[in-house]
Tab-separated table of C-alpha atoms and ligand atoms in Angstrom:
chain	number	residue	atom	x	y	z
A	1	MET	CA	0.000	0.000	0.000
A	2	LYS	CA	2.836	2.411	0.885
A	3	THR	CA	4.554	1.783	-2.455
A	4	LEU	CA	1.234	2.378	-4.197
A	5	LEU	CA	0.681	5.597	-2.273
A	6	SER	CA	4.084	7.004	-3.193
A	7	ALA	CA	3.672	5.924	-6.837
A	8	LEU	CA	0.313	7.735	-6.930
A	9	LYS	CA	1.796	10.888	-5.410
A	10	LYS	CA	4.559	10.908	-8.017
A	11	ALA	CA	2.126	10.760	-10.939
A	12	GLU	CA	2.580	13.669	-13.351
A	13	ASN	CA	-0.868	12.986	-14.763
A	14	ALA	CA	-3.097	9.924	-14.616
A	15	VAL	CA	-5.697	7.928	-16.466
A	16	ILE	CA	-7.954	5.820	-14.256
A	17	LEU	CA	-9.319	2.703	-15.943
A	18	PRO	CA	-12.102	0.540	-14.485
A	19	HIS	CA	-12.985	-2.848	-16.030
A	20	LYS	CA	-15.277	-2.774	-19.065
A	21	SER	CA	-19.016	-2.899	-18.306
A	22	ALA	CA	-18.045	-0.963	-15.189
A	23	ASP	CA	-20.276	-1.732	-12.194
A	24	GLY	CA	-20.976	0.245	-9.031
A	25	ASP	CA	-17.728	-0.635	-7.292
A	26	ALA	CA	-15.617	0.056	-10.384
A	27	ILE	CA	-17.167	3.469	-11.126
A	28	ALA	CA	-17.351	4.564	-7.495
A	29	SER	CA	-13.750	3.519	-6.789
A	30	CYS	CA	-12.528	5.498	-9.813
A	31	ILE	CA	-14.426	8.601	-8.712
A	32	ALA	CA	-13.043	8.369	-5.168
A	33	LEU	CA	-9.490	7.790	-6.408
A	34	GLY	CA	-9.843	10.790	-8.711
A	35	LYS	CA	-10.844	12.959	-5.762
A	36	LEU	CA	-7.686	11.866	-3.935
A	37	LEU	CA	-5.486	12.753	-6.943
A	38	LEU	CA	-7.218	16.114	-7.237
A	39	ARG	CA	-6.286	16.976	-3.653
A	40	TRP	CA	-2.638	16.420	-4.583
A	41	GLY	CA	-3.014	18.553	-7.694
A	42	ILE	CA	-2.568	15.636	-10.095
A	43	PRO	CA	-4.605	16.018	-13.305
A	44	TYR	CA	-6.534	12.858	-14.184
A	45	THR	CA	-9.112	11.406	-16.529
A	46	ILE	CA	-11.401	8.467	-15.833
A	47	CYS	CA	-11.728	6.597	-19.096
A	48	LEU	CA	-14.548	4.077	-19.595
A	49	GLU	CA	-15.113	1.503	-22.322
A	50	GLU	CA	-18.752	2.572	-22.674
A	51	PRO	CA	-20.970	5.361	-21.247
A	52	VAL	CA	-21.666	5.105	-17.527
A	53	ARG	CA	-24.640	2.963	-16.435
A	54	SER	CA	-27.740	5.076	-15.867
A	55	ASP	CA	-28.315	3.793	-12.307
A	56	LEU	CA	-24.870	5.147	-11.365
A	57	ALA	CA	-25.380	8.576	-12.897
A	58	PHE	CA	-26.385	9.927	-9.473
A	59	LEU	CA	-22.710	9.652	-8.455
A	60	GLY	CA	-21.776	12.447	-10.834
A	61	GLY	CA	-18.217	12.415	-12.061
A	62	ASP	CA	-16.710	13.263	-15.428
A	63	PHE	CA	-15.871	10.399	-17.718
A	64	ALA	CA	-14.127	10.040	-21.025
A	65	VAL	CA	-15.011	7.142	-23.306
A	66	LEU	CA	-12.989	5.416	-26.009
A	67	GLU	CA	-14.013	7.872	-28.731
A	68	ASP	CA	-12.517	10.755	-26.772
A	69	ARG	CA	-9.027	9.571	-27.752
A	70	VAL	CA	-7.462	10.130	-24.353
A	71	PRO	CA	-3.664	10.510	-24.712
A	72	VAL	CA	-1.358	7.929	-23.127
A	73	PRO	CA	-0.722	9.160	-19.563
A	74	HIS	CA	2.334	9.229	-17.316
A	75	THR	CA	0.550	6.938	-14.849
A	76	ALA	CA	-2.257	4.515	-15.654
A	77	ILE	CA	-4.299	2.963	-12.856
A	78	ALA	CA	-6.402	-0.147	-13.479
A	79	VAL	CA	-9.172	-0.206	-10.889
A	80	ASP	CA	-11.355	-3.205	-9.916
A	81	CYS	CA	-10.030	-4.915	-13.017
A	82	GLY	CA	-9.160	-8.602	-12.628
A	83	ASP	CA	-6.929	-8.919	-15.681
A	84	ALA	CA	-5.533	-6.812	-18.519
A	85	ALA	CA	-8.068	-8.189	-21.015
A	86	ARG	CA	-10.867	-6.602	-19.016
A	87	LEU	CA	-9.491	-3.203	-20.041
A	88	GLY	CA	-10.798	-4.022	-23.510
A	89	GLU	CA	-9.932	-1.471	-26.189
A	90	ARG	CA	-8.302	0.761	-23.571
A	91	LEU	CA	-5.416	-1.641	-23.030
A	92	PRO	CA	-2.954	0.525	-25.083
A	93	LEU	CA	-3.595	3.425	-22.653
A	94	PHE	CA	-2.455	1.198	-19.812
A	95	GLU	CA	0.374	-0.536	-21.629
A	96	GLY	CA	1.755	2.741	-23.017
A	97	ALA	CA	1.929	4.512	-19.644
A	98	LYS	CA	5.292	5.059	-17.966
A	99	VAL	CA	3.934	3.810	-14.637
A	100	LYS	CA	1.267	1.101	-14.459
A	101	LEU	CA	-0.655	0.604	-11.221
A	102	VAL	CA	-3.271	-2.001	-10.303
A	103	ILE	CA	-5.788	-1.698	-7.449
A	104	ASP	CA	-8.144	-4.650	-7.193
A	105	HIS	CA	-9.802	-7.309	-5.047
A	106	HIS	CA	-10.361	-10.176	-7.507
A	107	VAL	CA	-8.831	-13.446	-6.325
A	108	THR	CA	-7.919	-14.353	-9.932
A	109	ASN	CA	-5.867	-11.148	-10.427
A	110	GLU	CA	-2.270	-12.177	-11.068
A	111	GLY	CA	-0.963	-8.593	-11.002
A	112	PHE	CA	-0.293	-6.964	-14.356
A	113	GLY	CA	1.287	-3.622	-13.364
A	114	ASP	CA	4.489	-2.180	-11.865
A	115	VAL	CA	2.839	-1.806	-8.470
A	116	CYS	CA	-0.157	-4.010	-7.697
A	117	VAL	CA	-2.343	-3.926	-4.620
A	118	VAL	CA	-4.663	-6.922	-4.926
A	119	ASP	CA	-6.548	-7.779	-1.760
A	120	PRO	CA	-9.131	-10.555	-2.226
A	121	SER	CA	-10.165	-10.186	1.431
A	122	ALA	CA	-11.589	-6.739	0.605
A	123	ALA	CA	-15.320	-6.869	-0.143
A	124	ALA	CA	-14.909	-4.172	-2.758
A	125	THR	CA	-12.129	-2.213	-4.413
A	126	ALA	CA	-13.722	0.767	-2.638
A	127	GLU	CA	-12.678	-0.831	0.665
A	128	ILE	CA	-9.039	-0.794	-0.503
A	129	ILE	CA	-9.311	2.818	-1.688
A	130	ALA	CA	-10.831	3.790	1.676
A	131	GLY	CA	-7.667	2.277	3.225
A	132	LEU	CA	-5.595	4.461	0.911
A	133	PHE	CA	-7.347	7.591	2.229
A	134	ASP	CA	-6.581	6.403	5.776
A	135	LEU	CA	-2.937	5.730	4.988
A	136	ALA	CA	-2.585	9.113	3.309
A	137	GLY	CA	-4.215	10.804	6.324
A	138	GLU	CA	-6.829	12.311	4.004
A	139	PRO	CA	-10.409	12.807	5.273
A	140	PHE	CA	-13.110	11.094	3.185
A	141	GLU	CA	-15.238	14.205	2.653
A	142	ASP	CA	-16.505	14.212	-0.966
A	143	ALA	CA	-15.250	10.633	-1.452
A	144	ALA	CA	-17.473	9.219	1.301
A	145	SER	CA	-20.596	8.715	-0.851
A	146	PRO	CA	-18.814	7.104	-3.825
A	147	LEU	CA	-16.834	4.780	-1.534
A	148	TYR	CA	-20.007	3.779	0.315
A	149	THR	CA	-21.667	3.092	-3.050
A	150	GLY	CA	-18.800	0.765	-3.967
A	151	LEU	CA	-19.216	-1.176	-0.728
A	152	VAL	CA	-22.973	-1.373	-0.946
A	153	THR	CA	-23.069	-2.543	-4.580
A	154	ASP	CA	-20.356	-5.224	-4.362
A	155	THR	CA	-21.866	-6.671	-1.170
A	156	GLY	CA	-25.477	-6.529	-2.380
A	157	GLY	CA	-26.334	-4.213	0.501
A	158	PHE	CA	-23.976	-5.996	2.942
A	159	ARG	CA	-25.747	-9.341	2.379
A	160	PHE	CA	-23.136	-11.330	0.435
A	161	SER	CA	-20.546	-13.527	2.109
A	162	ASN	CA	-17.732	-11.141	1.114
A	163	THR	CA	-19.008	-8.723	3.796
A	164	THR	CA	-16.610	-8.715	6.763
A	165	PRO	CA	-16.532	-6.864	10.095
A	166	LYS	CA	-13.953	-4.586	8.465
A	167	THR	CA	-16.352	-3.801	5.605
A	168	LEU	CA	-18.971	-2.731	8.128
A	169	ARG	CA	-16.447	-0.668	10.092
A	170	VAL	CA	-15.352	1.132	6.924
A	171	ALA	CA	-19.027	1.653	5.993
A	172	ALA	CA	-19.654	3.173	9.429
A	173	GLN	CA	-16.699	5.547	9.005
A	174	LEU	CA	-18.011	6.569	5.594
A	175	MET	CA	-21.483	7.263	7.009
A	176	GLU	CA	-19.897	9.334	9.755
A	177	ALA	CA	-18.082	11.253	7.032
A	178	GLY	CA	-21.390	12.051	5.352
A	179	ALA	CA	-22.300	9.138	3.049
A	180	GLU	CA	-26.084	9.059	2.776
A	181	SER	CA	-26.814	5.354	3.028
A	182	GLY	CA	-30.586	5.513	2.532
A	183	LYS	CA	-30.326	7.713	-0.532
A	184	ILE	CA	-27.577	5.608	-2.096
A	185	CYS	CA	-29.436	2.313	-1.510
A	186	LEU	CA	-32.594	3.793	-2.979
A	187	ALA	CA	-30.720	4.827	-6.124
A	188	VAL	CA	-28.923	1.515	-6.675
A	189	PHE	CA	-31.499	-1.027	-5.466
A	190	GLU	CA	-34.984	0.444	-5.450
A	191	GLU	CA	-35.402	2.468	-8.624
A	192	ASN	CA	-35.736	-0.146	-11.314
A	193	PRO	CA	-36.858	0.775	-14.824
A	194	LEU	CA	-40.030	-1.010	-15.941
A	195	GLU	CA	-38.131	-2.590	-18.883
A	196	LYS	CA	-35.757	-4.256	-16.431
A	197	ILE	CA	-38.653	-5.812	-14.510
A	198	ARG	CA	-40.272	-6.992	-17.794
A	199	LEU	CA	-36.985	-8.624	-18.770
A	200	GLU	CA	-36.713	-10.222	-15.334
A	201	ALA	CA	-40.190	-11.718	-15.679
A	202	ALA	CA	-39.375	-13.195	-19.112
A	203	VAL	CA	-36.043	-14.628	-17.953
A	204	MET	CA	-37.464	-16.212	-14.808
A	205	HIS	CA	-40.306	-17.694	-16.851
A	206	GLU	CA	-37.974	-19.342	-19.357
A	207	MET	CA	-35.145	-20.466	-17.063
A	208	THR	CA	-33.917	-24.046	-16.862
A	209	ILE	CA	-33.687	-25.822	-13.507
A	210	CYS	CA	-31.477	-28.918	-13.454
A	211	HIS	CA	-29.207	-31.117	-11.317
A	212	ASN	CA	-32.069	-31.869	-8.913
A	213	GLY	CA	-32.869	-28.216	-8.403
A	214	LYS	CA	-29.281	-27.232	-7.650
A	215	THR	CA	-28.665	-25.281	-10.862
A	216	ALA	CA	-30.664	-22.486	-12.496
A	217	VAL	CA	-29.557	-21.319	-15.940
A	218	ALA	CA	-31.106	-18.696	-18.188
A	219	THR	CA	-30.266	-16.856	-21.382
A	220	VAL	CA	-30.808	-13.319	-22.616
A	221	THR	CA	-30.644	-12.921	-26.374
A	222	GLU	CA	-30.399	-9.637	-28.268
A	223	ALA	CA	-33.958	-10.386	-29.448
A	224	LEU	CA	-35.248	-10.616	-25.879
A	225	LEU	CA	-33.587	-7.314	-25.018
A	226	SER	CA	-35.281	-5.520	-27.897
A	227	GLU	CA	-38.622	-7.254	-27.193
A	228	THR	CA	-38.631	-6.036	-23.589
A	229	GLY	CA	-36.910	-2.718	-24.297
A	230	ALA	CA	-34.347	-3.546	-21.615
A	231	SER	CA	-30.645	-2.776	-21.960
A	232	ASP	CA	-27.527	-4.698	-21.077
A	233	GLU	CA	-27.211	-3.002	-17.693
A	234	ASP	CA	-30.648	-4.396	-16.785
A	235	THR	CA	-29.200	-7.930	-16.835
A	236	SER	CA	-26.553	-7.571	-14.132
A	237	HIS	CA	-28.731	-8.759	-11.220
A	238	LEU	CA	-30.229	-11.793	-12.982
A	239	SER	CA	-27.589	-14.396	-12.086
A	240	GLY	CA	-28.037	-13.478	-8.418
A	241	LEU	CA	-31.786	-13.822	-8.770
A	242	LEU	CA	-31.348	-17.329	-10.241
A	243	ARG	CA	-28.989	-18.255	-7.398
A	244	GLY	CA	-31.549	-16.931	-4.926
A	245	ILE	CA	-34.093	-19.665	-5.650
A	246	ARG	CA	-34.348	-21.980	-2.639
A	247	GLY	CA	-32.215	-25.086	-3.141
A	248	VAL	CA	-30.204	-23.568	-5.992
A	249	GLU	CA	-26.453	-23.729	-5.512
A	250	THR	CA	-25.418	-22.240	-8.848
A	251	GLY	CA	-27.120	-19.523	-10.893
A	252	VAL	CA	-25.835	-18.765	-14.380
A	253	LEU	CA	-26.926	-16.164	-16.876
A	254	LEU	CA	-25.683	-16.233	-20.445
A	255	ARG	CA	-26.290	-13.176	-22.557
A	256	GLU	CA	-25.499	-12.120	-26.088
A	257	LYS	CA	-23.376	-8.984	-26.221
A	258	ASP	CA	-21.575	-7.487	-29.213
A	259	GLY	CA	-21.438	-10.829	-31.016
A	260	GLN	CA	-20.000	-12.601	-27.976
A	261	ILE	CA	-21.532	-14.398	-25.015
A	262	LYS	CA	-21.116	-13.047	-21.520
A	263	ILE	CA	-21.393	-15.610	-18.765
A	264	SER	CA	-22.317	-14.468	-15.279
A	265	MET	CA	-22.176	-16.979	-12.431
A	266	ARG	CA	-23.205	-16.899	-8.771
A	267	THR	CA	-22.671	-19.774	-6.350
A	268	SER	CA	-23.743	-20.469	-2.821
A	269	GLN	CA	-21.445	-22.943	-1.052
A	270	VAL	CA	-20.067	-25.704	-3.229
A	271	LEU	CA	-18.630	-24.424	-6.489
A	272	ASP	CA	-15.747	-21.969	-6.700
A	273	ALA	CA	-17.134	-19.632	-9.364
A	274	ALA	CA	-13.760	-17.943	-10.014
A	275	ALA	CA	-12.023	-21.289	-10.599
A	276	PHE	CA	-14.906	-22.506	-12.786
A	277	CYS	CA	-14.901	-19.375	-14.973
A	278	LYS	CA	-11.114	-19.362	-15.187
A	279	THR	CA	-11.292	-22.650	-17.105
A	280	PHE	CA	-12.701	-20.706	-20.048
A	281	GLY	CA	-10.707	-17.507	-19.757
A	282	GLY	CA	-12.726	-15.584	-17.153
A	283	GLY	CA	-12.350	-14.977	-13.457
A	284	GLY	CA	-13.746	-13.073	-10.495
A	285	HIS	CA	-14.542	-14.117	-6.949
A	286	ALA	CA	-15.374	-17.438	-5.271
A	287	ARG	CA	-19.114	-16.661	-5.192
A	288	ALA	CA	-19.428	-14.312	-8.192
A	289	ALA	CA	-17.500	-14.668	-11.412
A	290	GLY	CA	-17.826	-14.359	-15.147
A	291	ALA	CA	-16.300	-14.974	-18.540
A	292	THR	CA	-16.735	-13.989	-22.158
A	293	VAL	CA	-16.852	-16.665	-24.859
A	294	GLU	CA	-17.509	-16.977	-28.582
A	295	GLY	CA	-20.170	-19.134	-30.191
A	296	ASP	CA	-23.841	-20.015	-30.019
A	297	ILE	CA	-25.700	-19.167	-26.826
A	298	SER	CA	-27.813	-22.334	-26.656
A	299	VAL	CA	-24.772	-24.538	-27.319
A	300	TRP	CA	-22.920	-22.760	-24.511
A	301	LYS	CA	-25.917	-23.151	-22.217
A	302	GLU	CA	-25.769	-26.941	-22.597
A	303	GLU	CA	-21.989	-26.917	-22.228
A	304	ILE	CA	-22.161	-24.904	-19.002
A	305	ILE	CA	-24.835	-27.207	-17.567
A	306	LYS	CA	-22.656	-30.221	-18.422
A	307	ARG	CA	-19.557	-28.677	-16.846
A	308	ILE	CA	-21.433	-27.686	-13.685
A	309	GLY	CA	-22.683	-31.276	-13.389
A	310	GLU	CA	-19.098	-32.523	-13.683
A	311	ALA	CA	-17.911	-29.980	-11.113
A	312	TYR	CA	-20.611	-31.114	-8.654
A	313	GLY	CA	-19.444	-34.670	-9.249
A	314	ARG	CA	-15.977	-33.667	-8.136
A	315	HIS	CA	-17.208	-31.742	-5.096
A	316	CYS	CA	-20.120	-33.794	-3.746
B	401	LIG	P1	-20.671	-10.254	-13.309
B	401	LIG	O1	-21.255	-11.609	-13.285
B	401	LIG	O2	-21.371	-9.325	-12.374
B	401	LIG	O3	-20.457	-9.697	-14.672
B	401	LIG	O4	-19.199	-10.416	-12.709
B	401	LIG	C1	-18.984	-11.066	-11.493
B	401	LIG	C2	-17.536	-10.916	-11.085
B	401	LIG	O5	-16.705	-11.610	-12.005
B	401	LIG	C3	-17.068	-9.473	-11.116
B	401	LIG	O6	-16.215	-9.265	-10.021
B	401	LIG	C4	-16.333	-9.348	-12.406
B	401	LIG	O7	-15.315	-8.410	-12.335
B	401	LIG	C5	-15.819	-10.751	-12.661
B	401	LIG	N1	-15.864	-11.042	-14.098
B	401	LIG	C6	-16.946	-11.016	-14.891
B	401	LIG	N2	-16.626	-11.314	-16.161
B	401	LIG	C7	-15.294	-11.550	-16.182
B	401	LIG	C8	-14.367	-11.896	-17.220
B	401	LIG	O8	-14.705	-12.051	-18.385
B	401	LIG	N3	-13.064	-12.040	-16.820
B	401	LIG	C9	-12.659	-11.865	-15.526
B	401	LIG	N4	-11.366	-12.030	-15.218
B	401	LIG	N5	-13.505	-11.542	-14.540
B	401	LIG	C10	-14.809	-11.376	-14.854
B	402	LIG	MN1	-15.437	-4.908	-7.258
């Protein structure tokens, strides 16, 4: 952490890069880190692969996207990004930088920068960044709400098993520093667009239950998205919903995206989702992981079901 802190302070200018399809933790961590750099007078840009998700717009923040042709910085910081491939088209911005830093909490992160702080015991990357504020002796102030948002989104409102006593202590400090918990939770959990709920209904209606009720798998095709009017960001909670059916150990959502298939997996107790997804090029956490593959969605659905069955065989 100390090496990271001094590397950050030495940055002449910085580009902050969250993983593609940036979620609450990724966006919020970038915003908070930017506020820290600003206090030290370091100019920075947060560069995203695609425009920010609408449910995170309440956080504010200025973002550049790919089209903005951000110049290669002195220091590039990959945030909440499990591997270099998850930087997508922005990889040259990272690779070209003089100093490459990695701040992350994914267990599958092998470290792909000059200085890497990867702490899989942290519930969210925001928890690590909160530690950075502490170490730097900087008050949270305007970073309190974004950091709290990172914690709350990656822990599903402090319900997931990644939530630790430390997470709750950090959350308490952030609330004391002004993070408005009720308002943040309302924005990220309780204000769902109608299209998202319509999509949810269709997916739950069509899902497949197998392995004696232990596995729930569903697909979202481009056609289903246009039928329901939902967008890609409306799919991010569906694997958790599948996992949340009583008796289900593993929930998997497969969705078509940009000609590829995005796999999203949630597990309860038996399967290591990160290890499972790593076998086809993905990664993540023990209970929540994902991967991106090429091919036909229904073929992959059968393949995933088969592989989960085999994995149960090894574990049960
Ligand atoms: P989600 O299912 O919400 O897309 O992702 C669950 C977790 O797995 C997140 O922490 C995410 O960063 C990680 N993850 C999702 N897709 C991939 C992937 O293609 N590669 C890697 N390394 N991690 C992924
Ligand atoms: Mn995260």
